[in-house]
GROMACS .gro file of N, CA, C and O in nm:
model
  328
    1MET      N    1  -6.005   0.425 -13.780
    1MET     CA    2  -6.127   0.502 -13.762
    1MET      C    3  -6.163   0.503 -13.614
    1MET      O    4  -6.150   0.404 -13.545
    2GLY      N    5  -6.209   0.616 -13.565
    2GLY     CA    6  -6.245   0.632 -13.425
    2GLY      C    7  -6.374   0.561 -13.390
    2GLY      O    8  -6.449   0.516 -13.476
    3ALA      N    9  -6.398   0.549 -13.260
    3ALA     CA   10  -6.518   0.484 -13.209
    3ALA      C   11  -6.564   0.557 -13.083
    3ALA      O   12  -6.482   0.606 -13.007
    4THR      N   13  -6.695   0.564 -13.065
    4THR     CA   14  -6.751   0.620 -12.943
    4THR      C   15  -6.823   0.511 -12.867
    4THR      O   16  -6.913   0.445 -12.920
    5GLU      N   17  -6.782   0.491 -12.744
    5GLU     CA   18  -6.845   0.395 -12.654
    5GLU      C   19  -6.950   0.470 -12.574
    5GLU      O   20  -6.926   0.581 -12.526
    6ILE      N   21  -7.067   0.411 -12.560
    6ILE     CA   22  -7.173   0.469 -12.479
    6ILE      C   23  -7.201   0.372 -12.365
    6ILE      O   24  -7.239   0.257 -12.388
    7ALA      N   25  -7.180   0.418 -12.243
    7ALA     CA   26  -7.205   0.335 -12.125
    7ALA      C   27  -7.322   0.394 -12.048
    7ALA      O   28  -7.325   0.514 -12.021
    8ILE      N   29  -7.418   0.311 -12.014
    8ILE     CA   30  -7.535   0.352 -11.936
    8ILE      C   31  -7.522   0.287 -11.799
    8ILE      O   32  -7.522   0.164 -11.788
    9LEU      N   33  -7.507   0.369 -11.697
    9LEU     CA   34  -7.476   0.320 -11.563
    9LEU      C   35  -7.587   0.356 -11.465
    9LEU      O   36  -7.598   0.471 -11.421
   10PRO      N   37  -7.671   0.260 -11.428
   10PRO     CA   38  -7.774   0.289 -11.328
   10PRO      C   39  -7.710   0.307 -11.190
   10PRO      O   40  -7.622   0.230 -11.151
   11MET      N   41  -7.752   0.410 -11.120
   11MET     CA   42  -7.699   0.442 -10.987
   11MET      C   43  -7.806   0.421 -10.881
   11MET      O   44  -7.925   0.433 -10.909
   12LYS      N   45  -7.761   0.393 -10.761
   12LYS     CA   46  -7.854   0.384 -10.649
   12LYS      C   47  -7.908   0.523 -10.616
   12LYS      O   48  -7.839   0.623 -10.633
   13GLU      N   49  -8.028   0.528 -10.568
   13GLU     CA   50  -8.093   0.653 -10.528
   13GLU      C   51  -8.004   0.730 -10.431
   13GLU      O   52  -7.949   0.673 -10.337
   14GLY      N   53  -7.987   0.859 -10.457
   14GLY     CA   54  -7.914   0.945 -10.365
   14GLY      C   55  -7.764   0.953 -10.386
   14GLY      O   56  -7.696   1.026 -10.315
   15LYS      N   57  -7.709   0.880 -10.482
   15LYS     CA   58  -7.565   0.886 -10.508
   15LYS      C   59  -7.532   1.021 -10.572
   15LYS      O   60  -7.608   1.074 -10.650
   16THR      N   61  -7.418   1.076 -10.536
   16THR     CA   62  -7.382   1.211 -10.579
   16THR      C   63  -7.252   1.208 -10.661
   16THR      O   64  -7.153   1.269 -10.623
   17PHE      N   65  -7.255   1.137 -10.773
   17PHE     CA   66  -7.135   1.123 -10.855
   17PHE      C   67  -7.095   1.253 -10.924
   17PHE      O   68  -6.983   1.263 -10.972
   18ASP      N   69  -7.182   1.350 -10.930
   18ASP     CA   70  -7.149   1.476 -10.995
   18ASP      C   71  -7.096   1.581 -10.897
   18ASP      O   72  -7.067   1.693 -10.936
   19ASP      N   73  -7.079   1.546 -10.770
   19ASP     CA   74  -7.027   1.637 -10.668
   19ASP      C   75  -6.894   1.583 -10.616
   19ASP      O   76  -6.892   1.489 -10.536
   20ILE      N   77  -6.782   1.641 -10.662
   20ILE     CA   78  -6.652   1.585 -10.626
   20ILE      C   79  -6.613   1.606 -10.480
   20ILE      O   80  -6.511   1.556 -10.436
   21THR      N   81  -6.695   1.679 -10.404
   21THR     CA   82  -6.667   1.694 -10.262
   21THR      C   83  -6.718   1.576 -10.181
   21THR      O   84  -6.692   1.568 -10.062
   22THR      N   85  -6.790   1.484 -10.245
   22THR     CA   86  -6.840   1.364 -10.178
   22THR      C   87  -6.752   1.245 -10.214
   22THR      O   88  -6.678   1.247 -10.312
   23ALA      N   89  -6.763   1.138 -10.136
   23ALA     CA   90  -6.688   1.015 -10.165
   23ALA      C   91  -6.730   0.958 -10.300
   23ALA      O   92  -6.644   0.913 -10.378
   24ASP      N   93  -6.860   0.959 -10.329
   24ASP     CA   94  -6.908   0.911 -10.459
   24ASP      C   95  -6.850   0.993 -10.573
   24ASP      O   96  -6.806   0.939 -10.676
   25GLY      N   97  -6.850   1.123 -10.557
   25GLY     CA   98  -6.798   1.213 -10.660
   25GLY      C   99  -6.649   1.196 -10.681
   25GLY      O  100  -6.600   1.200 -10.795
   26GLN      N  101  -6.576   1.175 -10.574
   26GLN     CA  102  -6.432   1.154 -10.586
   26GLN      C  103  -6.403   1.021 -10.656
   26GLN      O  104  -6.315   1.013 -10.741
   27LEU      N  105  -6.480   0.917 -10.624
   27LEU     CA  106  -6.466   0.788 -10.691
   27LEU      C  107  -6.491   0.804 -10.841
   27LEU      O  108  -6.412   0.755 -10.924
   28HIS      N  109  -6.597   0.874 -10.876
   28HIS     CA  110  -6.630   0.895 -11.016
   28HIS      C  111  -6.518   0.971 -11.087
   28HIS      O  112  -6.476   0.935 -11.197
   29ALA      N  113  -6.468   1.076 -11.025
   29ALA     CA  114  -6.359   1.155 -11.085
   29ALA      C  115  -6.234   1.069 -11.105
   29ALA      O  116  -6.168   1.078 -11.210
   30ASP      N  117  -6.203   0.984 -11.009
   30ASP     CA  118  -6.088   0.895 -11.021
   30ASP      C  119  -6.107   0.794 -11.134
   30ASP      O  120  -6.014   0.765 -11.208
   31LEU      N  121  -6.228   0.743 -11.148
   31LEU     CA  122  -6.257   0.648 -11.256
   31LEU      C  123  -6.242   0.714 -11.393
   31LEU      O  124  -6.185   0.656 -11.485
   32VAL      N  125  -6.292   0.836 -11.406
   32VAL     CA  126  -6.279   0.908 -11.533
   32VAL      C  127  -6.132   0.936 -11.564
   32VAL      O  128  -6.087   0.919 -11.677
   33LYS      N  129  -6.054   0.976 -11.461
   33LYS     CA  130  -5.911   1.000 -11.482
   33LYS      C  131  -5.840   0.874 -11.528
   33LYS      O  132  -5.754   0.879 -11.618
   34THR      N  133  -5.872   0.761 -11.467
   34THR     CA  134  -5.813   0.634 -11.507
   34THR      C  135  -5.849   0.602 -11.651
   34THR      O  136  -5.764   0.561 -11.730
   35LEU      N  137  -5.974   0.623 -11.686
   35LEU     CA  138  -6.021   0.594 -11.821
   35LEU      C  139  -5.949   0.679 -11.926
   35LEU      O  140  -5.895   0.626 -12.023
   36VAL      N  141  -5.945   0.810 -11.907
   36VAL     CA  142  -5.885   0.897 -12.009
   36VAL      C  143  -5.733   0.883 -12.016
   36VAL      O  144  -5.673   0.926 -12.114
   37ALA      N  145  -5.672   0.821 -11.917
   37ALA     CA  146  -5.527   0.798 -11.919
   37ALA      C  147  -5.490   0.674 -12.000
   37ALA      O  148  -5.371   0.650 -12.024
   38GLN      N  149  -5.589   0.597 -12.045
   38GLN     CA  150  -5.562   0.475 -12.119
   38GLN      C  151  -5.520   0.506 -12.263
   38GLN      O  152  -5.570   0.601 -12.323
   39PRO      N  153  -5.429   0.424 -12.318
   39PRO     CA  154  -5.386   0.446 -12.456
   39PRO      C  155  -5.506   0.442 -12.552
   39PRO      O  156  -5.589   0.352 -12.543
   40GLY      N  157  -5.514   0.541 -12.637
   40GLY     CA  158  -5.621   0.546 -12.736
   40GLY      C  159  -5.747   0.618 -12.692
   40GLY      O  160  -5.832   0.649 -12.775
   41CYS      N  161  -5.760   0.647 -12.564
   41CYS     CA  162  -5.878   0.720 -12.516
   41CYS      C  163  -5.855   0.869 -12.543
   41CYS      O  164  -5.757   0.927 -12.496
   42GLN      N  165  -5.945   0.930 -12.618
   42GLN     CA  166  -5.931   1.070 -12.652
   42GLN      C  167  -6.000   1.162 -12.552
   42GLN      O  168  -5.948   1.266 -12.516
   43ARG      N  169  -6.119   1.123 -12.509
   43ARG     CA  170  -6.195   1.206 -12.414
   43ARG      C  171  -6.315   1.128 -12.362
   43ARG      O  172  -6.356   1.030 -12.421
   44CYS      N  173  -6.371   1.180 -12.253
   44CYS     CA  174  -6.490   1.118 -12.193
   44CYS      C  175  -6.587   1.230 -12.152
   44CYS      O  176  -6.548   1.322 -12.080
   45TYR      N  177  -6.708   1.222 -12.203
   45TYR     CA  178  -6.815   1.312 -12.162
   45TYR      C  179  -6.911   1.231 -12.077
   45TYR      O  180  -6.932   1.112 -12.102
   46TRP      N  181  -6.972   1.293 -11.981
   46TRP     CA  182  -7.068   1.220 -11.899
   46TRP      C  183  -7.174   1.315 -11.845
   46TRP      O  184  -7.156   1.437 -11.844
   47GLY      N  185  -7.283   1.257 -11.800
   47GLY     CA  186  -7.389   1.335 -11.740
   47GLY      C  187  -7.502   1.245 -11.693
   47GLY      O  188  -7.508   1.127 -11.728
   48ARG      N  189  -7.588   1.303 -11.613
   48ARG     CA  190  -7.707   1.230 -11.568
   48ARG      C  191  -7.815   1.237 -11.675
   48ARG      O  192  -7.827   1.338 -11.744
   49GLN      N  193  -7.892   1.132 -11.685
   49GLN     CA  194  -8.004   1.130 -11.779
   49GLN      C  195  -8.112   1.228 -11.731
   49GLN      O  196  -8.140   1.235 -11.612
   50VAL      N  197  -8.169   1.304 -11.821
   50VAL     CA  198  -8.271   1.403 -11.785
   50VAL      C  199  -8.396   1.334 -11.728
   50VAL      O  200  -8.450   1.377 -11.627
   51GLU      N  201  -8.438   1.227 -11.793
   51GLU     CA  202  -8.563   1.160 -11.753
   51GLU      C  203  -8.550   1.084 -11.621
   51GLU      O  204  -8.649   1.063 -11.552
   52ASP      N  205  -8.429   1.041 -11.587
   52ASP     CA  206  -8.407   0.965 -11.463
   52ASP      C  207  -8.269   1.003 -11.410
   52ASP      O  208  -8.167   0.960 -11.463
   53LYS      N  209  -8.265   1.084 -11.306
   53LYS     CA  210  -8.139   1.134 -11.251
   53LYS      C  211  -8.051   1.024 -11.193
   53LYS      O  212  -7.936   1.047 -11.159
   54ASN      N  213  -8.104   0.902 -11.178
   54ASN     CA  214  -8.027   0.790 -11.126
   54ASN      C  215  -7.960   0.710 -11.237
   54ASN      O  216  -7.904   0.603 -11.211
   55ILE      N  217  -7.964   0.761 -11.359
   55ILE     CA  218  -7.894   0.699 -11.471
   55ILE      C  219  -7.779   0.791 -11.512
   55ILE      O  220  -7.800   0.907 -11.545
   56LEU      N  221  -7.658   0.738 -11.506
   56LEU     CA  222  -7.540   0.811 -11.547
   56LEU      C  223  -7.498   0.759 -11.684
   56LEU      O  224  -7.500   0.638 -11.708
   57ARG      N  225  -7.463   0.850 -11.774
   57ARG     CA  226  -7.420   0.810 -11.909
   57ARG      C  227  -7.279   0.860 -11.934
   57ARG      O  228  -7.248   0.975 -11.905
   58TRP      N  229  -7.197   0.770 -11.985
   58TRP     CA  230  -7.061   0.805 -12.028
   58TRP      C  231  -7.056   0.793 -12.178
   58TRP      O  232  -7.108   0.697 -12.236
   59PHE      N  233  -6.991   0.888 -12.244
   59PHE     CA  234  -6.962   0.883 -12.386
   59PHE      C  235  -6.810   0.892 -12.398
   59PHE      O  236  -6.751   0.995 -12.364
   60VAL      N  237  -6.747   0.784 -12.441
   60VAL     CA  238  -6.602   0.776 -12.444
   60VAL      C  239  -6.556   0.766 -12.589
   60VAL      O  240  -6.596   0.675 -12.661
   61ASP      N  241  -6.472   0.861 -12.630
   61ASP     CA  242  -6.418   0.860 -12.765
   61ASP      C  243  -6.282   0.790 -12.765
   61ASP      O  244  -6.192   0.828 -12.689
   62TRP      N  245  -6.271   0.689 -12.852
   62TRP     CA  246  -6.148   0.612 -12.869
   62TRP      C  247  -6.093   0.641 -13.008
   62TRP      O  248  -6.169   0.664 -13.102
   63ASP      N  249  -5.960   0.633 -13.023
   63ASP     CA  250  -5.901   0.655 -13.155
   63ASP      C  251  -5.928   0.539 -13.250
   63ASP      O  252  -5.923   0.556 -13.371
   64SER      N  253  -5.961   0.421 -13.195
   64SER     CA  254  -5.995   0.306 -13.278
   64SER      C  255  -6.069   0.202 -13.195
   64SER      O  256  -6.062   0.203 -13.071
   65VAL      N  257  -6.138   0.113 -13.263
   65VAL     CA  258  -6.206   0.003 -13.194
   65VAL      C  259  -6.102  -0.085 -13.125
   65VAL      O  260  -6.125  -0.134 -13.014
   66GLU      N  261  -5.987  -0.101 -13.188
   66GLU     CA  262  -5.881  -0.184 -13.129
   66GLU      C  263  -5.833  -0.128 -12.995
   66GLU      O  264  -5.809  -0.204 -12.901
   67SER      N  265  -5.821   0.004 -12.985
   67SER     CA  266  -5.782   0.066 -12.857
   67SER      C  267  -5.886   0.036 -12.749
   67SER      O  268  -5.851   0.005 -12.635
   68HIS      N  269  -6.013   0.044 -12.786
   68HIS     CA  270  -6.118   0.013 -12.691
   68HIS      C  271  -6.110  -0.134 -12.649
   68HIS      O  272  -6.121  -0.166 -12.531
   69GLN      N  273  -6.088  -0.224 -12.742
   69GLN     CA  274  -6.079  -0.366 -12.711
   69GLN      C  275  -5.958  -0.394 -12.621
   69GLN      O  276  -5.968  -0.475 -12.528
   70GLN      N  277  -5.847  -0.327 -12.647
   70GLN     CA  278  -5.729  -0.344 -12.561
   70GLN      C  279  -5.760  -0.300 -12.418
   70GLN      O  280  -5.720  -0.365 -12.322
   71PHE      N  281  -5.831  -0.189 -12.406
   71PHE     CA  282  -5.870  -0.143 -12.272
   71PHE      C  283  -5.962  -0.245 -12.205
   71PHE      O  284  -5.942  -0.279 -12.088
   72MET      N  285  -6.059  -0.297 -12.279
   72MET     CA  286  -6.153  -0.393 -12.220
   72MET      C  287  -6.083  -0.521 -12.174
   72MET      O  288  -6.129  -0.588 -12.082
   73ASN      N  289  -5.970  -0.553 -12.233
   73ASN     CA  290  -5.893  -0.671 -12.194
   73ASN      C  291  -5.788  -0.641 -12.089
   73ASN      O  292  -5.715  -0.731 -12.047
   74SER      N  293  -5.780  -0.517 -12.044
   74SER     CA  294  -5.678  -0.477 -11.947
   74SER      C  295  -5.732  -0.487 -11.804
   74SER      O  296  -5.852  -0.498 -11.780
   75GLU      N  297  -5.640  -0.480 -11.711
   75GLU     CA  298  -5.677  -0.481 -11.569
   75GLU      C  299  -5.756  -0.356 -11.530
   75GLU      O  300  -5.833  -0.358 -11.435
   76TYR      N  301  -5.739  -0.246 -11.605
   76TYR     CA  302  -5.807  -0.121 -11.571
   76TYR      C  303  -5.956  -0.123 -11.602
   76TYR      O  304  -6.032  -0.047 -11.544
   77ALA      N  305  -5.998  -0.209 -11.693
   77ALA     CA  306  -6.141  -0.217 -11.727
   77ALA      C  307  -6.223  -0.253 -11.604
   77ALA      O  308  -6.332  -0.201 -11.584
   78LEU      N  309  -6.171  -0.340 -11.520
   78LEU     CA  310  -6.244  -0.378 -11.399
   78LEU      C  311  -6.254  -0.262 -11.300
   78LEU      O  312  -6.349  -0.253 -11.224
   79LEU      N  313  -6.157  -0.172 -11.301
   79LEU     CA  314  -6.160  -0.057 -11.209
   79LEU      C  315  -6.273   0.040 -11.240
   79LEU      O  316  -6.316   0.114 -11.154
   80THR      N  317  -6.318   0.041 -11.365
   80THR     CA  318  -6.420   0.138 -11.401
   80THR      C  319  -6.561   0.088 -11.373
   80THR      O  320  -6.657   0.160 -11.396
   81LEU      N  321  -6.574  -0.033 -11.324
   81LEU     CA  322  -6.706  -0.084 -11.289
   81LEU      C  323  -6.750  -0.026 -11.157
   81LEU      O  324  -6.678  -0.033 -11.058
   82ILE      N  325  -6.866   0.032 -11.154
   82ILE     CA  326  -6.917   0.096 -11.030
   82ILE      C  327  -7.015   0.002 -10.964
   82ILE      O  328  -7.100  -0.051 -11.025
   0.00000   0.00000   0.00000
């Protein structure tokens, strides 16, 4: 059975993770690419919170809870920490 991970990521004021022409945006794009390349990761949706633009939310669909747990135990999990 699939699982959806919801990550709530508070950002510092003025960060531009949604603009890939900036260093912040390129970092974010690279993190998402790394995430979706992991075994069992089906897709990742993300966006800024409407009520607070400094809150970034990721919604990650996994094919199973086990795939998510394997990712969390991998070296790549640390790369996705901002």
